[in-house]
Short mmCIF file of N, CA and C in Angstrom, two decimals:
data_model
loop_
_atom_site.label_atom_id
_atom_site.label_comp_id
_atom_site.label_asym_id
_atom_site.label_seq_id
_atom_site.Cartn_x
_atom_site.Cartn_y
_atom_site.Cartn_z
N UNK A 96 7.08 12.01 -26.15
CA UNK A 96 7.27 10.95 -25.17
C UNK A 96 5.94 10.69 -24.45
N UNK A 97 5.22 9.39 -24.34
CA UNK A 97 4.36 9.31 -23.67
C UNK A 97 4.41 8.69 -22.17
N UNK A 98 3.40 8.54 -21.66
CA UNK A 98 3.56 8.02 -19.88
C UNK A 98 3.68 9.35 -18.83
N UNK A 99 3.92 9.00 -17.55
CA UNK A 99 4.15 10.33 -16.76
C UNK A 99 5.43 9.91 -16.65
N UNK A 100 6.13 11.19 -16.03
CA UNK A 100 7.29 11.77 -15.69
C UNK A 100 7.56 10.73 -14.61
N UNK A 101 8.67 10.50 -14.74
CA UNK A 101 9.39 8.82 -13.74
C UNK A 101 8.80 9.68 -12.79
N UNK A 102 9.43 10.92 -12.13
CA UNK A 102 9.45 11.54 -10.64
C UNK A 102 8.19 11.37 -10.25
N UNK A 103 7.31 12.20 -11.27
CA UNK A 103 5.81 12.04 -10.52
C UNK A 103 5.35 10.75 -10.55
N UNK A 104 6.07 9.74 -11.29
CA UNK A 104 5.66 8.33 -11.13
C UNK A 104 5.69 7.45 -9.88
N UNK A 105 6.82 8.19 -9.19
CA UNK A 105 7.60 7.78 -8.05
C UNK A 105 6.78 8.25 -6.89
N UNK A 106 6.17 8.89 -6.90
CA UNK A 106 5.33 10.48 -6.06
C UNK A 106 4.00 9.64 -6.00
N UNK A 107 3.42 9.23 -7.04
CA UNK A 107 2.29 9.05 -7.09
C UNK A 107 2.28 7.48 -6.66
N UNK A 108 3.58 6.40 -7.14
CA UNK A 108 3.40 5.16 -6.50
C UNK A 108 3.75 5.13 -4.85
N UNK A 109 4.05 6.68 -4.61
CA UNK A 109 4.57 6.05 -3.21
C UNK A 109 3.44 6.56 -2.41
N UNK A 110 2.49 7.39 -2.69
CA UNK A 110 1.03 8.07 -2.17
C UNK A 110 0.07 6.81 -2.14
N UNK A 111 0.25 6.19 -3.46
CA UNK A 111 -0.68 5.12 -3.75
C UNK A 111 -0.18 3.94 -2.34
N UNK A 112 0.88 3.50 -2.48
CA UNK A 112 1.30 2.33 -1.20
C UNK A 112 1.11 2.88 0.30
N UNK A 113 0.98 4.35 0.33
CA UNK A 113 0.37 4.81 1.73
C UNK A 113 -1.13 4.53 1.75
N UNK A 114 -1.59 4.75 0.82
CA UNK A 114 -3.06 4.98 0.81
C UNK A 114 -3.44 3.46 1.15
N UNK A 115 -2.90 2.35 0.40
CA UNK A 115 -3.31 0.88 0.67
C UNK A 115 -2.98 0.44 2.16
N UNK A 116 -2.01 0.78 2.91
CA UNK A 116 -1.63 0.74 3.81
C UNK A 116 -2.49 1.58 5.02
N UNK A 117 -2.77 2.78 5.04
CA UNK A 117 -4.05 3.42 5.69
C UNK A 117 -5.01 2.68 5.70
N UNK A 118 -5.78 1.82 4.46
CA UNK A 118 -7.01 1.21 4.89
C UNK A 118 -6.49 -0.56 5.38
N UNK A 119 -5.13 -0.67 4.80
CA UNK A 119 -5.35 -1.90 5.44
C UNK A 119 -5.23 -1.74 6.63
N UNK A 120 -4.66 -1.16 7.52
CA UNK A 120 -3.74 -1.54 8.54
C UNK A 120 -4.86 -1.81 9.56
N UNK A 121 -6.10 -0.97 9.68
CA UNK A 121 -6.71 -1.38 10.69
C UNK A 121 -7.34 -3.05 10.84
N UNK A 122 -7.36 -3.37 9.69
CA UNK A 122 -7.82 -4.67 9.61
C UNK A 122 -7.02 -5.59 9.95
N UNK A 123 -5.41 -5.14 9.71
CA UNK A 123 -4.06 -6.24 10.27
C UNK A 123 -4.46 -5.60 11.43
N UNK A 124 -4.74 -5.00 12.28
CA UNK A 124 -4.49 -4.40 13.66
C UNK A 124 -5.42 -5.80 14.58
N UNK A 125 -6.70 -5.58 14.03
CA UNK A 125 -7.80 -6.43 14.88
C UNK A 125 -6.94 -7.75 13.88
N UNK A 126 -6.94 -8.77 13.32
CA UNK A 126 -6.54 -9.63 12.44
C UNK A 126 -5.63 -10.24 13.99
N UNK A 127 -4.47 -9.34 14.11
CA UNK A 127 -3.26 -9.40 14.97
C UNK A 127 -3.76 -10.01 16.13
N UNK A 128 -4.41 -9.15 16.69
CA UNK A 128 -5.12 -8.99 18.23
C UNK A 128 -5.78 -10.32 18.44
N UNK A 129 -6.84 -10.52 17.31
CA UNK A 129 -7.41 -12.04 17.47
C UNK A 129 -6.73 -13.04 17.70
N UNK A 130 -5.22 -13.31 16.89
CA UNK A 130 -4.59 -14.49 16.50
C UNK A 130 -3.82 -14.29 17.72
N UNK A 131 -3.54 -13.27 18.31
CA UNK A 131 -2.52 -13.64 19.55
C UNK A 131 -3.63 -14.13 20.90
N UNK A 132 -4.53 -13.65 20.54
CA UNK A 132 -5.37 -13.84 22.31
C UNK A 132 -5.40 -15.42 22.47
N UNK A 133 -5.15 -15.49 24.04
CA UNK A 133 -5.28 -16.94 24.23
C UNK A 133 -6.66 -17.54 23.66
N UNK A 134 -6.91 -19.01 23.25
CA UNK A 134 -8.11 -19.37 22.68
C UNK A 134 -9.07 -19.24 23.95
N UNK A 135 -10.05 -18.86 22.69
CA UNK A 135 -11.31 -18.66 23.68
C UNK A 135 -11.77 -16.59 24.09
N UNK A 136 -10.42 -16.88 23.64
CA UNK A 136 -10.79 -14.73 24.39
C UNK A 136 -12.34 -14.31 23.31
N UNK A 137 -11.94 -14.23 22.31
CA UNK A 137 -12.65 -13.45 21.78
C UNK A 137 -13.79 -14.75 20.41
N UNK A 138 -14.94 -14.17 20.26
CA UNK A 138 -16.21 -15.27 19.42
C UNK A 138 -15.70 -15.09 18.10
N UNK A 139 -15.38 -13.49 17.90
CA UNK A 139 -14.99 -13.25 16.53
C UNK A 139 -14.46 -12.13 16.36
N UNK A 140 -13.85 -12.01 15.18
CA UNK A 140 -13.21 -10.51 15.12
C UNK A 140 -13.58 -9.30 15.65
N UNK A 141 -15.10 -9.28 14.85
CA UNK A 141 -16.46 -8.18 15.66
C UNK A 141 -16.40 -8.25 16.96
N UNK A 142 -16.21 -8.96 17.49
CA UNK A 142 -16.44 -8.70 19.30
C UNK A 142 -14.96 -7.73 19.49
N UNK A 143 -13.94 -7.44 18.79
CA UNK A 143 -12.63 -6.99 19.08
C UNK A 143 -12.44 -5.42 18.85
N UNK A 144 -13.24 -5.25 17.67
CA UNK A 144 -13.46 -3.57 17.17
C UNK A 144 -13.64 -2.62 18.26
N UNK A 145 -15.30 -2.77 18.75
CA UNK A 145 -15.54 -2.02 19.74
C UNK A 145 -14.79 -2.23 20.98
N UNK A 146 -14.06 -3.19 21.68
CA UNK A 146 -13.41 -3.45 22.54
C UNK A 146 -12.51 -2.52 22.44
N UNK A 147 -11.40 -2.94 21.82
CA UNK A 147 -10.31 -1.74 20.68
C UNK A 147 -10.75 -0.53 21.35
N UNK A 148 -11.86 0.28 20.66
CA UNK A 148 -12.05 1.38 20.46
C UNK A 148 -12.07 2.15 21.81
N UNK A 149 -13.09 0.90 22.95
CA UNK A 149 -13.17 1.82 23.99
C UNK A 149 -11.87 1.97 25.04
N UNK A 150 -10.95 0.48 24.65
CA UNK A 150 -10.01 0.59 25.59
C UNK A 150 -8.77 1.47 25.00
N UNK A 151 -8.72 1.65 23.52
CA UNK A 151 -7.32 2.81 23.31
C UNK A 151 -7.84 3.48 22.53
N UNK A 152 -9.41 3.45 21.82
CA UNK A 152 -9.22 5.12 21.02
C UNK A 152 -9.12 4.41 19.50
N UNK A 153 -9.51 5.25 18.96
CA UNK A 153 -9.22 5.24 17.33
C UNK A 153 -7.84 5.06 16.94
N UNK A 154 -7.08 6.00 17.64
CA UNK A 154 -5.42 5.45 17.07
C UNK A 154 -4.98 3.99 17.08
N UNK A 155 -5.68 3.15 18.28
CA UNK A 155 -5.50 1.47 18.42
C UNK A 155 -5.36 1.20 16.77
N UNK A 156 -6.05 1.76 16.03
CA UNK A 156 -6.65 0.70 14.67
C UNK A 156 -5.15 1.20 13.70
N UNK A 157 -4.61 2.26 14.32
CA UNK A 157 -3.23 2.59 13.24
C UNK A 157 -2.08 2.13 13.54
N UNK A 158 -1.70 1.40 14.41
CA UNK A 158 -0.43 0.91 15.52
C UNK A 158 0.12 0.20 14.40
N UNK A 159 1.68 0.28 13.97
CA UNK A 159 2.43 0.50 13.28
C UNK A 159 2.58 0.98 11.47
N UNK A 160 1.21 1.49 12.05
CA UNK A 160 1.25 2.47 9.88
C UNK A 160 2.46 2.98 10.09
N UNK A 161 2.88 4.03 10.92
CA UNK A 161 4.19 4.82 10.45
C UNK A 161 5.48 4.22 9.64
N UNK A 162 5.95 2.59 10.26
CA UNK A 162 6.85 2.05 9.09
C UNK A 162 6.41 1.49 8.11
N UNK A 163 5.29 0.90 8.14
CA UNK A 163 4.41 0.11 6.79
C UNK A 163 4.29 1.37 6.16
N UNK A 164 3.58 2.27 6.45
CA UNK A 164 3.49 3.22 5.57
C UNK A 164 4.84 4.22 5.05
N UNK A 165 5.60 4.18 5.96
CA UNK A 165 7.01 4.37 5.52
C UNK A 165 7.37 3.96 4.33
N UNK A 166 7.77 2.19 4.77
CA UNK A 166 8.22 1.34 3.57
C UNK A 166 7.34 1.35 2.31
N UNK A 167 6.31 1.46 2.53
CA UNK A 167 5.14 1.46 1.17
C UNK A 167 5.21 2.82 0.60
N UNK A 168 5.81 3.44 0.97
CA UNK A 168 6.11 5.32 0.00
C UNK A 168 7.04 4.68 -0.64
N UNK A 169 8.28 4.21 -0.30
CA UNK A 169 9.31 4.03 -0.81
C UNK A 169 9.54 2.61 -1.70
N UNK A 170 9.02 1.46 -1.22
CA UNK A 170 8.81 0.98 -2.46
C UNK A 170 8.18 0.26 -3.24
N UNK A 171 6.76 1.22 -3.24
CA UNK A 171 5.88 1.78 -4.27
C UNK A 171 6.44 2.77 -5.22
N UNK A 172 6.90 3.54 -4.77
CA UNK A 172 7.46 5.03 -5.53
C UNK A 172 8.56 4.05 -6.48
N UNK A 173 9.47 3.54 -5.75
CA UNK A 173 10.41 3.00 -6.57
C UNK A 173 10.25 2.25 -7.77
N UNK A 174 9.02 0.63 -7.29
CA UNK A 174 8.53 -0.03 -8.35
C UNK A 174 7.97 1.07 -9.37
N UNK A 175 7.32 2.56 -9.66
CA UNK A 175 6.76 2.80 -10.56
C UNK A 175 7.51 3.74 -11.40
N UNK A 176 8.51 4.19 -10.30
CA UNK A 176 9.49 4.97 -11.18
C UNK A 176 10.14 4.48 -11.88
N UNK A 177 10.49 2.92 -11.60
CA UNK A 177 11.73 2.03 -12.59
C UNK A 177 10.79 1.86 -13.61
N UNK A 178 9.22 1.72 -13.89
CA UNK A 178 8.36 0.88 -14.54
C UNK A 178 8.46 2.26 -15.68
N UNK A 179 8.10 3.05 -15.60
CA UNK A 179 8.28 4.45 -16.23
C UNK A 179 9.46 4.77 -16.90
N UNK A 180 10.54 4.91 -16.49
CA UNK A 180 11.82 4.80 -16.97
C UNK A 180 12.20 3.49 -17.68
N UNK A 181 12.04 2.20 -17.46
CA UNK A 181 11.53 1.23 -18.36
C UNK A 181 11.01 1.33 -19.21
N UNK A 182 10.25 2.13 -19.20
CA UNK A 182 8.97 2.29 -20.83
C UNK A 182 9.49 3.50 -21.48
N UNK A 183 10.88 4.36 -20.94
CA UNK A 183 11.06 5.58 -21.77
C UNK A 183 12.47 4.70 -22.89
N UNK A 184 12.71 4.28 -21.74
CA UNK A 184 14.28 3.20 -22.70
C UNK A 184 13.79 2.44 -23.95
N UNK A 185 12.93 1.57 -23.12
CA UNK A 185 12.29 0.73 -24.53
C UNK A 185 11.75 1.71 -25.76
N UNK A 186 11.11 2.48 -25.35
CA UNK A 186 11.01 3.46 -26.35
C UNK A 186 12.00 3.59 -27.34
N UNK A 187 12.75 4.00 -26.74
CA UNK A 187 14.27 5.00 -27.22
C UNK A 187 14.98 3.54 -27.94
N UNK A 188 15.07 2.49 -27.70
CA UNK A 188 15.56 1.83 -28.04
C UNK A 188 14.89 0.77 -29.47
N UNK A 189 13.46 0.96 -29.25
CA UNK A 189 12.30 0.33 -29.87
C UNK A 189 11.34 1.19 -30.26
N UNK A 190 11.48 2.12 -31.04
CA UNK A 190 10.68 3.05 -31.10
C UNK A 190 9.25 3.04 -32.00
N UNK A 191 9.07 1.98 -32.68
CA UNK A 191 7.83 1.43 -33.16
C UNK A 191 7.16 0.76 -32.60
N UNK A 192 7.80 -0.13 -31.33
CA UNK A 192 7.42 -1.10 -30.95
C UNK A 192 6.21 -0.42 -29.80
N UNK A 193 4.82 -0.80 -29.06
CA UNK A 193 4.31 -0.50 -28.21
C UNK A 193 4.42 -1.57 -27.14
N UNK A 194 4.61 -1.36 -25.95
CA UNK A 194 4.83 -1.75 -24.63
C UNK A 194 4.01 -1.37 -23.49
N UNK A 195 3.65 -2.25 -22.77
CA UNK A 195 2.85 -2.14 -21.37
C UNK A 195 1.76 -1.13 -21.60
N UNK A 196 1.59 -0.69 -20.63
CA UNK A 196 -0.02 0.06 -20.46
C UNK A 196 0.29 1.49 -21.30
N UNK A 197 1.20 1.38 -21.55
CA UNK A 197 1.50 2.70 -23.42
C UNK A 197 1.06 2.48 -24.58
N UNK A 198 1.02 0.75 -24.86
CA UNK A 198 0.65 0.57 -25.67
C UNK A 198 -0.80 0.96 -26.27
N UNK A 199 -1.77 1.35 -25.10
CA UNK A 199 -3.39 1.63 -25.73
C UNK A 199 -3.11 3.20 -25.94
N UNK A 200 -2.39 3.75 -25.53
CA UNK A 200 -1.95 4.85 -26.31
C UNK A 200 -2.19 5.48 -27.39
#
């Protein structure tokens, strides 16, 4: 049988949707902050970083990872575990045939 194991498929897509979510979020954080300030507050994003930083700290830049990154374990993990288990069926069902990223196999 080739591919990884659905579980660790699931494990590893749901690590992977945290990890995208860790670097995005600080960028939705300032992104956020800009688009709500009345016009005129701020010249540009850059003027908002260091502002950020001195008025709440480094954690400012993570303010709501915990459910984004929540929801992105779960479905990440999910999309890769079905994608995996997808490619063991087709197998089983098509067993000459090559499919998705198995096929360079």
């Amino acid at each position: 049988s080739s591919g990884i194991n659905a579980e660790y498929g699931g494990v590893a897509g749901g690590a992977a949707g945290m990890a995208m979510w860790f670097v995005g979020v600080p960028a939705d954080v300032v992104k956020t902050k800009y688009q709500t300030a009345p016009a005129g507050t701020y010249r540009s994003f850059l003027q908002i970083v260091p502002e950020l930083y001195r008025s709440e700290g480094m954690g400012a830049f993570f303010k709501g990872f915990g459910p984004s990154g929540l929801r992105a374990f779960f479905a990440n993990g999910i999309c890769l575990m079905t994608y995996e288990l997808t490619i063991k069926v087709w197998q089983r069902l098509y067993p000459t045939t090559a499919v998705g990223l198995h096929a360079a196999y």
